[in-house]
Amino acid sequence: MIALHELTLREAAARVRRREISATELTRAALARITAVEPGLGAFLTVCEPEALAAAAATDRALAAGADPGPLAGVPIALKDNICTAGVRTTAGSRILERFVPAYDATVAARLRAAGAIFVGKCNCDEFAMGSSTENSALGVTRNPWDPERVPGGSSGGSAAAVAARECYAALGTDTGGSIRLPAGFCGVVGLKPTYGRVSRWGVIAYASSLDQVGPITRNVADAALVLAAIAGHDPRDATSAPRPLPPLDDLAAGVGGLRLGLPREYFVEGMQPAVDAAVRAAVRVLEGLGAAVEPVSLPHTEYAVATYYLIATAEASSNLARYDGVRYGLRAPAASLGEMYEATRAAGFGAEVKRRIMLGTYALSKGYYDAWYVKAQQVRTLIRHDFDAVFARCDALVTPVAPTTAFRRGERTADPLTMYLSDIFTISVNLAGLPALVLPCGVDGGGLPIGLQVIGRPFDEATVLRAAAAYEHATDWHAPRPPI
Amino acid sequence: MEAVIGLEVHAELLTRSKIFCGCSAAFGAPPDTNVCPVCLGMPGVLPVLNRRVVEFAIRAGLATHCRIAPRSVFARKNYFYPDLPKGYQISMYELPLCTGGHLDVLVDGVARRIGLTRIHMEEDTGKSVHDADDGGSLVDFNRSGVPLLEIVSEPDLRTPAEAGVYLRTLRSILQYLEICDGNMEEGSFRCDANVSVRPRGETAFGVKVEVKNMNSFRAVEKALAFEIARQNEAVAAGERLRQETRLWDADREETRSMRAKEHADDYRYFPEPDLAPLVVDPAWVEEVRATMPELPGPRRERFERSYGLSSYDADVLTQRKDVADYFEAGVQAGAAPKEMANWTATEVLRLVREEKLDAALVIRDWPITAAQVASLARLVQAGTITRSTAKGLLPRLRGTGRDPAELVASEGLAQVSDRGALERAVAEALAANPAQVAEYRAGKEKVLGFLVGQVMRASGGKANPQLVQELLRAALAEEAP
Amino acid sequence: MAITHEEVRRVAALARLRLAPEEIERLAADLSHILDAFTRLQTLDTTGIAPTAHAEDVVLPLRPDEVVNPPADEALLAGAPDRRERRFRVPRIIE
Ligand SMILES: [Mg+2]
Ligand SMILES: [Zn+2]
């Protein structure tokens, strides 16, 4: 018999609904798995055992009473620790929020609860989601389940590692420049960054407000669709959430026949790991074999994306992180004067990368530099959007690698921030343009590390992205291998 | 030398809820009760704009002849202060909602047009107080997120008096629009000033000094007068003025330099990513325009024109919309405009001031109704009662809703104009005061007043004074030797 | 693109970050290095290109003017580092 933690989310949910297993059994199994693998993994910052068991018991009572406890009833799910959960500490991986307990749920948390999901814990991440390896967390180390010496990717590294290591059936991540997709790719799972505006940001600790988006990390495409359906949709508390409903996602099996897929030449670069190039090209041939029409396309401003992204994201971040001042919540360093309180609190509360980004963003917005850096970046952002508009006039979706390499070693890119920033080279344009994109496994390199395939769609066309990904997943077995942990 | 003054007003809007969250915007709640994660700037929270704030801003813009931008943009103003929960204030910067308006003001009877640069919406901050226990400061966030209009004038003002008139006119307009209660002491109508001096005839501006912390109209006028004098003296002494911010000290009646904060003026404005551009449909603007009340300026002119009131009376009566409405209700009820104007401007406004009824934005419970006052005015006009009887009746009408005509009838207060009765009273008065009669006849005509008073007193104030006078003169002349 | 120590100190003051001397050193080097790489943006002619501040073209939604929040309960204030009853306490604000 298959171990409970090996079930897919869909299967697990179905069994609970059929009352073949109880929510409590499923939750206990997940907690047991967490206890077993966490010492060597470090995906969680907080495990919510009593809360999870209480929620599972409530679900079981509801089921026994014949109530409908929702499509995700009884399914253990984890949340990245920058998503606020009422009564459960939410740290964003930062010292400054190490003891912060929100009085409120993020909309995505509330929606998952309403769908019946059981929260088993909060996952590690780069501090304030700033990073590509989860090495910037101030509160813990997360390892890649495929190789403990390697990073899980970031910033949602804990979420991806937890899902890959079967500690939960799905996890939410956030993606500002690739923070769902890169770790999903590095950990060999599925990660979906929805269209900007598709999912509410209310209660999600902001890094860069015009780029942040919440999305699911799961073990397969169908599960990602299921979680997306639970969290998506207009939220009156988020003025940037789109007032349009998510179309039904029930034709995932419709195939890619007749779909026009673009292959942007700028995403196949010099210096890319050969195994990655080969695996992605092979995946493209599979899609062609399934009936998709593939054509080369160009996104000419791609080479400006990293600079554009890091200027805009850090400018917004410098402002978003101003609220951590030691006045109303969070860390306060001892200080005799007000000025000292601010400076000592923020010096003690923020890590090196967060300070670097606050400095870069403050600089870009400051007198004399605003036009040359910030406005310039916003203009180039327009050009990058136009690149996508032009390509999507001809194509239904784009296919690219998620990163030039597979998971790198811990410490390998921490010396030079720019090298780390370049890890996002294939993911950040999507955020600048606000597009949906999904990453799924499409191979392994010589060391057995997963390779991720990225499918990018038109705004609000998650359906096509999911359909193409599901077709690929159905035709291949790359989602099947389990990490050794 | 001449002074160049520009004013920046922050007006708190009378909405039910705050600008970006569903907390109450009411004044006076216990500390930190009208707060939520949004207005406390907690992690992950987002602003959602209150529709009525936009509507109020459009009203203010239309009343001051501004252009209402079809597309305007909220921006973040970044600075650290304990009462600013997010470390930035959501305001508007490059693309405000209202631009290019003006305000017509009457300074000593002379009309002046003061340009308005812009009006924009923003959120208020919390409020800090000194902690008496240990020298720290305490912050209450009830006010955090209360909607504000920032109204910026052109540097068109030249004297403290002009500035005072501008502020009173602006406040009167906001009160007419029922969007701000205009209470300077409570801080719902705040004013900062930019002041510089330059030789008369010069067109370039001098060094600009910002003056803050003025909590009344008087304070604004005094602070400006002080600051202008200070700058003039400095210039005369050949000193260089510094561009700085100074605080008005109401106790010492002087402005003093605020400790200059390093880099404090780099607010790093950028478009608020949590709020898309605000799009205001022209149809919405027209809808708001259709509900605009007649404003104090045009109303004052109409009062002069249609009712023949003096410019002074018209001004007094139109400063508050409720008072102007009261006056017109009395005229509608049949009072002669001048008579009603007198009653309203003197007796009624005295009561309003004494009882601080003007603390309310709109007086709804008048102690005496306009209909009662109109009725009194009519009784005096018709000669039915004397003015002094009418004044005496006023306090007795309070809160009764009684028609004074009925009171006059039931208590026999009508003026006595019966010739026979008055002739008898005159004869009695002459008989009782032979000395005064003799004086009068000796040419001391002033004594007539005394004799009139005697007759009036005897009649309990009800005698028709003109008739008494006439009869006295006749009687005194008749019996002359 | 050399960012001086003075520049780092100016920006740190705006951001209210206290930096140790070695942090100033490091940040001056890092920011110079990063901005050097970013100068490629300056080679692009963006004359007449409208800036993008928002990823999507949504109209700003407006909320009805209704009080929907109950008075704040203790949970909202419980995380305050220093309080006097319901108010938040900070070192003396001097103007
Ligand atoms: Mg302002
Ligand atoms: Zn609030």
PDB file of N, CA and C in Angstrom, chain A residues 196 210 239-240 303-304 307-308 310-311 326-330 332 337-338 340-341 343 346-347 355-356 359 362-363 366 369 372-373 376 378-379 381-382 385 415-416 418, chain C residues 1 3 7-8 10-12 14-18 23 26-27 30 33 35 37-38 40-42 44 46 49-57 61 79-82 88-89 91:
ATOM      1  N   TYR A 196      -0.427  38.704 -12.268  1.00  0.00           N
ATOM      2  CA  TYR A 196      -0.535  39.739 -11.245  1.00  0.00           C
ATOM      3  C   TYR A 196      -2.002  40.160 -11.158  1.00  0.00           C
ATOM      4  N   SER A 210       4.297  45.861  -6.776  1.00  0.00           N
ATOM      5  CA  SER A 210       3.800  45.784  -8.155  1.00  0.00           C
ATOM      6  C   SER A 210       4.242  44.489  -8.838  1.00  0.00           C
ATOM      7  N   ALA A 239      -6.808  46.283  -3.720  1.00  0.00           N
ATOM      8  CA  ALA A 239      -7.234  47.120  -4.848  1.00  0.00           C
ATOM      9  C   ALA A 239      -6.539  46.727  -6.140  1.00  0.00           C
ATOM     10  N   THR A 240      -5.515  45.887  -6.070  1.00  0.00           N
ATOM     11  CA  THR A 240      -4.861  45.441  -7.306  1.00  0.00           C
ATOM     12  C   THR A 240      -5.331  44.045  -7.699  1.00  0.00           C
ATOM     13  N   GLU A 303      17.708  41.327 -22.003  1.00  0.00           N
ATOM     14  CA  GLU A 303      18.999  41.614 -21.362  1.00  0.00           C
ATOM     15  C   GLU A 303      18.934  42.777 -20.368  1.00  0.00           C
ATOM     16  N   TYR A 304      17.845  43.558 -20.431  1.00  0.00           N
ATOM     17  CA  TYR A 304      17.703  44.675 -19.491  1.00  0.00           C
ATOM     18  C   TYR A 304      16.858  44.306 -18.273  1.00  0.00           C
ATOM     19  N   ALA A 307      18.424  44.389 -14.495  1.00  0.00           N
ATOM     20  CA  ALA A 307      18.614  45.752 -13.988  1.00  0.00           C
ATOM     21  C   ALA A 307      17.263  46.402 -13.687  1.00  0.00           C
ATOM     22  N   THR A 308      16.324  46.250 -14.625  1.00  0.00           N
ATOM     23  CA  THR A 308      15.002  46.845 -14.459  1.00  0.00           C
ATOM     24  C   THR A 308      14.328  46.319 -13.195  1.00  0.00           C
ATOM     25  N   TYR A 310      15.679  44.778 -10.531  1.00  0.00           N
ATOM     26  CA  TYR A 310      16.313  45.082  -9.247  1.00  0.00           C
ATOM     27  C   TYR A 310      16.188  46.555  -8.853  1.00  0.00           C
ATOM     28  N   LEU A 311      16.001  47.426  -9.823  1.00  0.00           N
ATOM     29  CA  LEU A 311      15.752  48.830  -9.477  1.00  0.00           C
ATOM     30  C   LEU A 311      14.320  49.029  -8.971  1.00  0.00           C
ATOM     31  N   GLY A 326      10.088  49.444  14.885  1.00  0.00           N
ATOM     32  CA  GLY A 326      10.155  49.183  16.321  1.00  0.00           C
ATOM     33  C   GLY A 326       9.108  49.915  17.140  1.00  0.00           C
ATOM     34  N   VAL A 327       8.122  50.548  16.491  1.00  0.00           N
ATOM     35  CA  VAL A 327       7.132  51.310  17.252  1.00  0.00           C
ATOM     36  C   VAL A 327       5.933  50.460  17.670  1.00  0.00           C
ATOM     37  N   ARG A 328       5.349  49.736  16.709  1.00  0.00           N
ATOM     38  CA  ARG A 328       4.050  49.108  16.967  1.00  0.00           C
ATOM     39  C   ARG A 328       4.097  47.599  17.153  1.00  0.00           C
ATOM     40  N   TYR A 329       5.121  46.960  16.601  1.00  0.00           N
ATOM     41  CA  TYR A 329       5.243  45.499  16.685  1.00  0.00           C
ATOM     42  C   TYR A 329       6.657  45.155  16.268  1.00  0.00           C
ATOM     43  N   GLY A 330       7.015  43.904  16.464  1.00  0.00           N
ATOM     44  CA  GLY A 330       8.323  43.455  16.006  1.00  0.00           C
ATOM     45  C   GLY A 330       9.441  43.889  16.926  1.00  0.00           C
ATOM     46  N   ARG A 332      12.436  45.753  18.752  1.00  0.00           N
ATOM     47  CA  ARG A 332      12.927  47.102  19.028  1.00  0.00           C
ATOM     48  C   ARG A 332      14.245  46.969  19.800  1.00  0.00           C
ATOM     49  N   SER A 337      17.422  57.472  22.405  1.00  0.00           N
ATOM     50  CA  SER A 337      16.723  58.510  21.642  1.00  0.00           C
ATOM     51  C   SER A 337      15.936  57.875  20.505  1.00  0.00           C
ATOM     52  N   LEU A 338      15.041  58.675  19.947  1.00  0.00           N
ATOM     53  CA  LEU A 338      14.188  58.191  18.865  1.00  0.00           C
ATOM     54  C   LEU A 338      15.016  57.791  17.648  1.00  0.00           C
ATOM     55  N   GLU A 340      18.054  56.916  17.475  1.00  0.00           N
ATOM     56  CA  GLU A 340      18.819  55.712  17.779  1.00  0.00           C
ATOM     57  C   GLU A 340      17.917  54.484  17.715  1.00  0.00           C
ATOM     58  N   MET A 341      16.673  54.644  18.193  1.00  0.00           N
ATOM     59  CA  MET A 341      15.741  53.516  18.165  1.00  0.00           C
ATOM     60  C   MET A 341      15.538  53.010  16.739  1.00  0.00           C
ATOM     61  N   GLU A 343      17.510  53.486  14.065  1.00  0.00           N
ATOM     62  CA  GLU A 343      18.724  52.988  13.417  1.00  0.00           C
ATOM     63  C   GLU A 343      19.214  51.688  14.040  1.00  0.00           C
ATOM     64  N   ARG A 346      16.641  48.767  13.124  1.00  0.00           N
ATOM     65  CA  ARG A 346      16.732  48.314  11.736  1.00  0.00           C
ATOM     66  C   ARG A 346      18.098  47.688  11.447  1.00  0.00           C
ATOM     67  N   ALA A 347      19.115  48.161  12.148  1.00  0.00           N
ATOM     68  CA  ALA A 347      20.440  47.552  11.964  1.00  0.00           C
ATOM     69  C   ALA A 347      20.442  46.129  12.526  1.00  0.00           C
ATOM     70  N   LYS A 355      19.394  44.819   3.823  1.00  0.00           N
ATOM     71  CA  LYS A 355      19.991  46.166   3.900  1.00  0.00           C
ATOM     72  C   LYS A 355      20.492  46.619   2.528  1.00  0.00           C
ATOM     73  N   ARG A 356      21.118  45.692   1.816  1.00  0.00           N
ATOM     74  CA  ARG A 356      21.646  46.041   0.494  1.00  0.00           C
ATOM     75  C   ARG A 356      20.513  46.500  -0.412  1.00  0.00           C
ATOM     76  N   MET A 359      19.111  49.830   0.595  1.00  0.00           N
ATOM     77  CA  MET A 359      20.055  50.884   0.196  1.00  0.00           C
ATOM     78  C   MET A 359      19.936  51.160  -1.300  1.00  0.00           C
ATOM     79  N   THR A 362      16.531  52.855  -1.971  1.00  0.00           N
ATOM     80  CA  THR A 362      16.494  54.225  -1.453  1.00  0.00           C
ATOM     81  C   THR A 362      17.301  55.138  -2.366  1.00  0.00           C
ATOM     82  N   TYR A 363      18.448  54.619  -2.771  1.00  0.00           N
ATOM     83  CA  TYR A 363      19.309  55.376  -3.694  1.00  0.00           C
ATOM     84  C   TYR A 363      18.559  55.700  -4.989  1.00  0.00           C
ATOM     85  N   SER A 366      16.113  58.474  -4.554  1.00  0.00           N
ATOM     86  CA  SER A 366      16.524  59.703  -3.874  1.00  0.00           C
ATOM     87  C   SER A 366      16.759  60.839  -4.869  1.00  0.00           C
ATOM     88  N   TYR A 369      18.542  61.108  -8.445  1.00  0.00           N
ATOM     89  CA  TYR A 369      18.738  59.807  -9.090  1.00  0.00           C
ATOM     90  C   TYR A 369      17.436  59.196  -9.574  1.00  0.00           C
ATOM     91  N   ALA A 372      16.964  59.121 -13.434  1.00  0.00           N
ATOM     92  CA  ALA A 372      17.985  58.323 -14.120  1.00  0.00           C
ATOM     93  C   ALA A 372      17.828  56.831 -13.830  1.00  0.00           C
ATOM     94  N   TRP A 373      17.384  56.485 -12.651  1.00  0.00           N
ATOM     95  CA  TRP A 373      17.288  55.065 -12.307  1.00  0.00           C
ATOM     96  C   TRP A 373      15.863  54.565 -12.221  1.00  0.00           C
ATOM     97  N   LYS A 376      13.653  55.519 -15.367  1.00  0.00           N
ATOM     98  CA  LYS A 376      14.238  54.783 -16.494  1.00  0.00           C
ATOM     99  C   LYS A 376      13.816  53.311 -16.437  1.00  0.00           C
ATOM    100  N   GLN A 378      11.248  52.039 -14.993  1.00  0.00           N
ATOM    101  CA  GLN A 378       9.816  51.915 -15.300  1.00  0.00           C
ATOM    102  C   GLN A 378       9.545  51.991 -16.800  1.00  0.00           C
ATOM    103  N   GLN A 379      10.329  52.820 -17.479  1.00  0.00           N
ATOM    104  CA  GLN A 379      10.158  52.917 -18.941  1.00  0.00           C
ATOM    105  C   GLN A 379      10.600  51.624 -19.612  1.00  0.00           C
ATOM    106  N   ARG A 381      10.550  48.814 -18.258  1.00  0.00           N
ATOM    107  CA  ARG A 381       9.501  47.839 -17.930  1.00  0.00           C
ATOM    108  C   ARG A 381       8.409  47.864 -18.995  1.00  0.00           C
ATOM    109  N   THR A 382       8.084  49.050 -19.468  1.00  0.00           N
ATOM    110  CA  THR A 382       7.093  49.175 -20.543  1.00  0.00           C
ATOM    111  C   THR A 382       7.585  48.451 -21.800  1.00  0.00           C
ATOM    112  N   ARG A 385       7.220  44.760 -21.368  1.00  0.00           N
ATOM    113  CA  ARG A 385       5.811  44.359 -21.555  1.00  0.00           C
ATOM    114  C   ARG A 385       5.452  44.317 -23.032  1.00  0.00           C
ATOM    115  N   ALA A 415      28.969  35.391  -2.328  1.00  0.00           N
ATOM    116  CA  ALA A 415      30.044  36.388  -2.292  1.00  0.00           C
ATOM    117  C   ALA A 415      29.701  37.609  -3.141  1.00  0.00           C
ATOM    118  N   ASP A 416      29.117  37.357  -4.309  1.00  0.00           N
ATOM    119  CA  ASP A 416      28.830  38.460  -5.226  1.00  0.00           C
ATOM    120  C   ASP A 416      27.319  38.560  -5.438  1.00  0.00           C
ATOM    121  N   LEU A 418      25.552  40.164  -7.410  1.00  0.00           N
ATOM    122  CA  LEU A 418      25.125  40.192  -8.811  1.00  0.00           C
ATOM    123  C   LEU A 418      24.999  38.785  -9.388  1.00  0.00           C
TER     124      LEU A 418
ATOM    125  N   MET C   1      30.890  53.641 -12.165  1.00  0.00           N
ATOM    126  CA  MET C   1      29.825  54.104 -11.263  1.00  0.00           C
ATOM    127  C   MET C   1      30.301  53.926  -9.824  1.00  0.00           C
ATOM    128  N   ILE C   3      30.211  54.565  -6.053  1.00  0.00           N
ATOM    129  CA  ILE C   3      29.399  55.114  -4.971  1.00  0.00           C
ATOM    130  C   ILE C   3      30.338  55.372  -3.793  1.00  0.00           C
ATOM    131  N   GLU C   7      28.117  58.983   0.023  1.00  0.00           N
ATOM    132  CA  GLU C   7      26.839  58.659  -0.623  1.00  0.00           C
ATOM    133  C   GLU C   7      26.125  57.544   0.159  1.00  0.00           C
ATOM    134  N   VAL C   8      26.876  56.548   0.561  1.00  0.00           N
ATOM    135  CA  VAL C   8      26.310  55.442   1.335  1.00  0.00           C
ATOM    136  C   VAL C   8      25.736  55.975   2.646  1.00  0.00           C
ATOM    137  N   ARG C  10      24.663  59.021   3.255  1.00  0.00           N
ATOM    138  CA  ARG C  10      23.476  59.832   2.948  1.00  0.00           C
ATOM    139  C   ARG C  10      22.251  58.917   2.790  1.00  0.00           C
ATOM    140  N   VAL C  11      22.423  57.858   2.004  1.00  0.00           N
ATOM    141  CA  VAL C  11      21.304  56.945   1.742  1.00  0.00           C
ATOM    142  C   VAL C  11      20.923  56.194   3.022  1.00  0.00           C
ATOM    143  N   ALA C  12      21.899  55.777   3.801  1.00  0.00           N
ATOM    144  CA  ALA C  12      21.619  55.053   5.050  1.00  0.00           C
ATOM    145  C   ALA C  12      20.854  55.941   6.022  1.00  0.00           C
ATOM    146  N   LEU C  14      18.738  58.310   5.159  1.00  0.00           N
ATOM    147  CA  LEU C  14      17.359  58.340   4.661  1.00  0.00           C
ATOM    148  C   LEU C  14      16.618  57.073   5.042  1.00  0.00           C
ATOM    149  N   ALA C  15      17.312  55.940   4.974  1.00  0.00           N
ATOM    150  CA  ALA C  15      16.675  54.639   5.233  1.00  0.00           C
ATOM    151  C   ALA C  15      16.721  54.269   6.710  1.00  0.00           C
ATOM    152  N   ARG C  16      17.267  55.155   7.545  1.00  0.00           N
ATOM    153  CA  ARG C  16      17.390  54.894   8.981  1.00  0.00           C
ATOM    154  C   ARG C  16      18.065  53.551   9.257  1.00  0.00           C
ATOM    155  N   LEU C  17      19.202  53.364   8.641  1.00  0.00           N
ATOM    156  CA  LEU C  17      20.002  52.166   8.888  1.00  0.00           C
ATOM    157  C   LEU C  17      21.321  52.597   9.508  1.00  0.00           C
ATOM    158  N   ARG C  18      21.641  52.030  10.662  1.00  0.00           N
ATOM    159  CA  ARG C  18      22.960  52.294  11.213  1.00  0.00           C
ATOM    160  C   ARG C  18      23.922  51.280  10.595  1.00  0.00           C
ATOM    161  N   GLU C  23      30.504  47.748   7.024  1.00  0.00           N
ATOM    162  CA  GLU C  23      29.296  47.655   6.192  1.00  0.00           C
ATOM    163  C   GLU C  23      29.276  48.781   5.151  1.00  0.00           C
ATOM    164  N   ARG C  26      31.632  47.764   2.459  1.00  0.00           N
ATOM    165  CA  ARG C  26      31.085  46.693   1.644  1.00  0.00           C
ATOM    166  C   ARG C  26      29.965  47.220   0.732  1.00  0.00           C
ATOM    167  N   LEU C  27      29.071  48.050   1.325  1.00  0.00           N
ATOM    168  CA  LEU C  27      27.952  48.547   0.534  1.00  0.00           C
ATOM    169  C   LEU C  27      28.420  49.489  -0.565  1.00  0.00           C
ATOM    170  N   ASP C  30      29.570  47.097  -3.197  1.00  0.00           N
ATOM    171  CA  ASP C  30      28.462  46.340  -3.801  1.00  0.00           C
ATOM    172  C   ASP C  30      27.598  47.230  -4.683  1.00  0.00           C
ATOM    173  N   HIS C  33      29.336  48.169  -7.850  1.00  0.00           N
ATOM    174  CA  HIS C  33      29.392  46.997  -8.728  1.00  0.00           C
ATOM    175  C   HIS C  33      28.030  46.748  -9.394  1.00  0.00           C
ATOM    176  N   LEU C  35      25.413  48.880  -9.712  1.00  0.00           N
ATOM    177  CA  LEU C  35      24.979  49.977 -10.588  1.00  0.00           C
ATOM    178  C   LEU C  35      25.821  50.019 -11.870  1.00  0.00           C
ATOM    179  N   ALA C  37      26.781  47.442 -13.479  1.00  0.00           N
ATOM    180  CA  ALA C  37      26.124  46.481 -14.377  1.00  0.00           C
ATOM    181  C   ALA C  37      24.811  47.055 -14.904  1.00  0.00           C
ATOM    182  N   PHE C  38      24.162  47.878 -14.085  1.00  0.00           N
ATOM    183  CA  PHE C  38      22.854  48.407 -14.476  1.00  0.00           C
ATOM    184  C   PHE C  38      22.958  49.609 -15.424  1.00  0.00           C
ATOM    185  N   ARG C  40      23.781  49.652 -18.203  1.00  0.00           N
ATOM    186  CA  ARG C  40      23.336  49.256 -19.540  1.00  0.00           C
ATOM    187  C   ARG C  40      21.969  49.850 -19.867  1.00  0.00           C
ATOM    188  N   LEU C  41      21.156  50.078 -18.816  1.00  0.00           N
ATOM    189  CA  LEU C  41      19.843  50.701 -19.051  1.00  0.00           C
ATOM    190  C   LEU C  41      19.996  52.055 -19.719  1.00  0.00           C
ATOM    191  N   GLN C  42      21.078  52.758 -19.341  1.00  0.00           N
ATOM    192  CA  GLN C  42      21.245  54.120 -19.840  1.00  0.00           C
ATOM    193  C   GLN C  42      21.548  54.133 -21.338  1.00  0.00           C
ATOM    194  N   LEU C  44      19.772  52.563 -23.483  1.00  0.00           N
ATOM    195  CA  LEU C  44      18.499  52.438 -24.195  1.00  0.00           C
ATOM    196  C   LEU C  44      17.853  53.817 -24.342  1.00  0.00           C
ATOM    197  N   THR C  46      14.755  55.781 -24.302  1.00  0.00           N
ATOM    198  CA  THR C  46      13.373  55.581 -23.857  1.00  0.00           C
ATOM    199  C   THR C  46      12.544  56.849 -24.014  1.00  0.00           C
ATOM    200  N   ILE C  49       8.631  56.990 -24.014  1.00  0.00           N
ATOM    201  CA  ILE C  49       8.058  55.734 -23.512  1.00  0.00           C
ATOM    202  C   ILE C  49       7.416  56.002 -22.148  1.00  0.00           C
ATOM    203  N   ALA C  50       6.141  55.673 -22.028  1.00  0.00           N
ATOM    204  CA  ALA C  50       5.458  55.887 -20.751  1.00  0.00           C
ATOM    205  C   ALA C  50       5.989  54.901 -19.718  1.00  0.00           C
ATOM    206  N   PRO C  51       6.214  55.360 -18.486  1.00  0.00           N
ATOM    207  CA  PRO C  51       6.667  54.418 -17.455  1.00  0.00           C
ATOM    208  C   PRO C  51       5.537  53.497 -16.998  1.00  0.00           C
ATOM    209  N   THR C  52       5.895  52.275 -16.649  1.00  0.00           N
ATOM    210  CA  THR C  52       4.919  51.329 -16.106  1.00  0.00           C
ATOM    211  C   THR C  52       5.106  51.276 -14.585  1.00  0.00           C
ATOM    212  N   ALA C  53       4.063  51.681 -13.856  1.00  0.00           N
ATOM    213  CA  ALA C  53       4.131  51.600 -12.398  1.00  0.00           C
ATOM    214  C   ALA C  53       3.332  50.413 -11.886  1.00  0.00           C
ATOM    215  N   HIS C  54       2.393  49.947 -12.693  1.00  0.00           N
ATOM    216  CA  HIS C  54       1.527  48.836 -12.300  1.00  0.00           C
ATOM    217  C   HIS C  54       1.526  47.787 -13.396  1.00  0.00           C
ATOM    218  N   ALA C  55       1.531  46.521 -12.973  1.00  0.00           N
ATOM    219  CA  ALA C  55       1.651  45.441 -13.942  1.00  0.00           C
ATOM    220  C   ALA C  55       0.392  45.257 -14.779  1.00  0.00           C
ATOM    221  N   GLU C  56      -0.712  45.778 -14.325  1.00  0.00           N
ATOM    222  CA  GLU C  56      -1.975  45.533 -15.003  1.00  0.00           C
ATOM    223  C   GLU C  56      -2.689  46.858 -15.192  1.00  0.00           C
ATOM    224  N   ASP C  57      -3.660  46.855 -16.092  1.00  0.00           N
ATOM    225  CA  ASP C  57      -4.385  48.099 -16.339  1.00  0.00           C
ATOM    226  C   ASP C  57      -5.756  48.034 -15.678  1.00  0.00           C
ATOM    227  N   PRO C  61     -10.438  50.497  -7.792  1.00  0.00           N
ATOM    228  CA  PRO C  61     -11.763  50.276  -7.198  1.00  0.00           C
ATOM    229  C   PRO C  61     -11.984  51.203  -6.008  1.00  0.00           C
ATOM    230  N   GLY C  79       1.481  43.103  20.376  1.00  0.00           N
ATOM    231  CA  GLY C  79       2.874  42.953  19.962  1.00  0.00           C
ATOM    232  C   GLY C  79       3.724  44.195  20.150  1.00  0.00           C
ATOM    233  N   ALA C  80       3.139  45.243  20.736  1.00  0.00           N
ATOM    234  CA  ALA C  80       3.876  46.498  20.869  1.00  0.00           C
ATOM    235  C   ALA C  80       5.084  46.320  21.784  1.00  0.00           C
ATOM    236  N   PRO C  81       6.245  46.802  21.366  1.00  0.00           N
ATOM    237  CA  PRO C  81       7.441  46.673  22.207  1.00  0.00           C
ATOM    238  C   PRO C  81       7.315  47.445  23.513  1.00  0.00           C
ATOM    239  N   ASP C  82       6.571  48.551  23.513  1.00  0.00           N
ATOM    240  CA  ASP C  82       6.442  49.353  24.722  1.00  0.00           C
ATOM    241  C   ASP C  82       5.110  50.084  24.648  1.00  0.00           C
ATOM    242  N   PHE C  88       1.132  53.648  22.251  1.00  0.00           N
ATOM    243  CA  PHE C  88       2.459  53.117  21.966  1.00  0.00           C
ATOM    244  C   PHE C  88       3.498  54.102  22.476  1.00  0.00           C
ATOM    245  N   ARG C  89       4.478  53.586  23.198  1.00  0.00           N
ATOM    246  CA  ARG C  89       5.485  54.472  23.759  1.00  0.00           C
ATOM    247  C   ARG C  89       6.775  54.425  22.947  1.00  0.00           C
ATOM    248  N   PRO C  91      10.837  56.643  22.580  1.00  0.00           N
ATOM    249  CA  PRO C  91      11.667  57.682  23.183  1.00  0.00           C
ATOM    250  C   PRO C  91      11.163  59.053  22.747  1.00  0.00           C
TER     251      PRO C  91
END
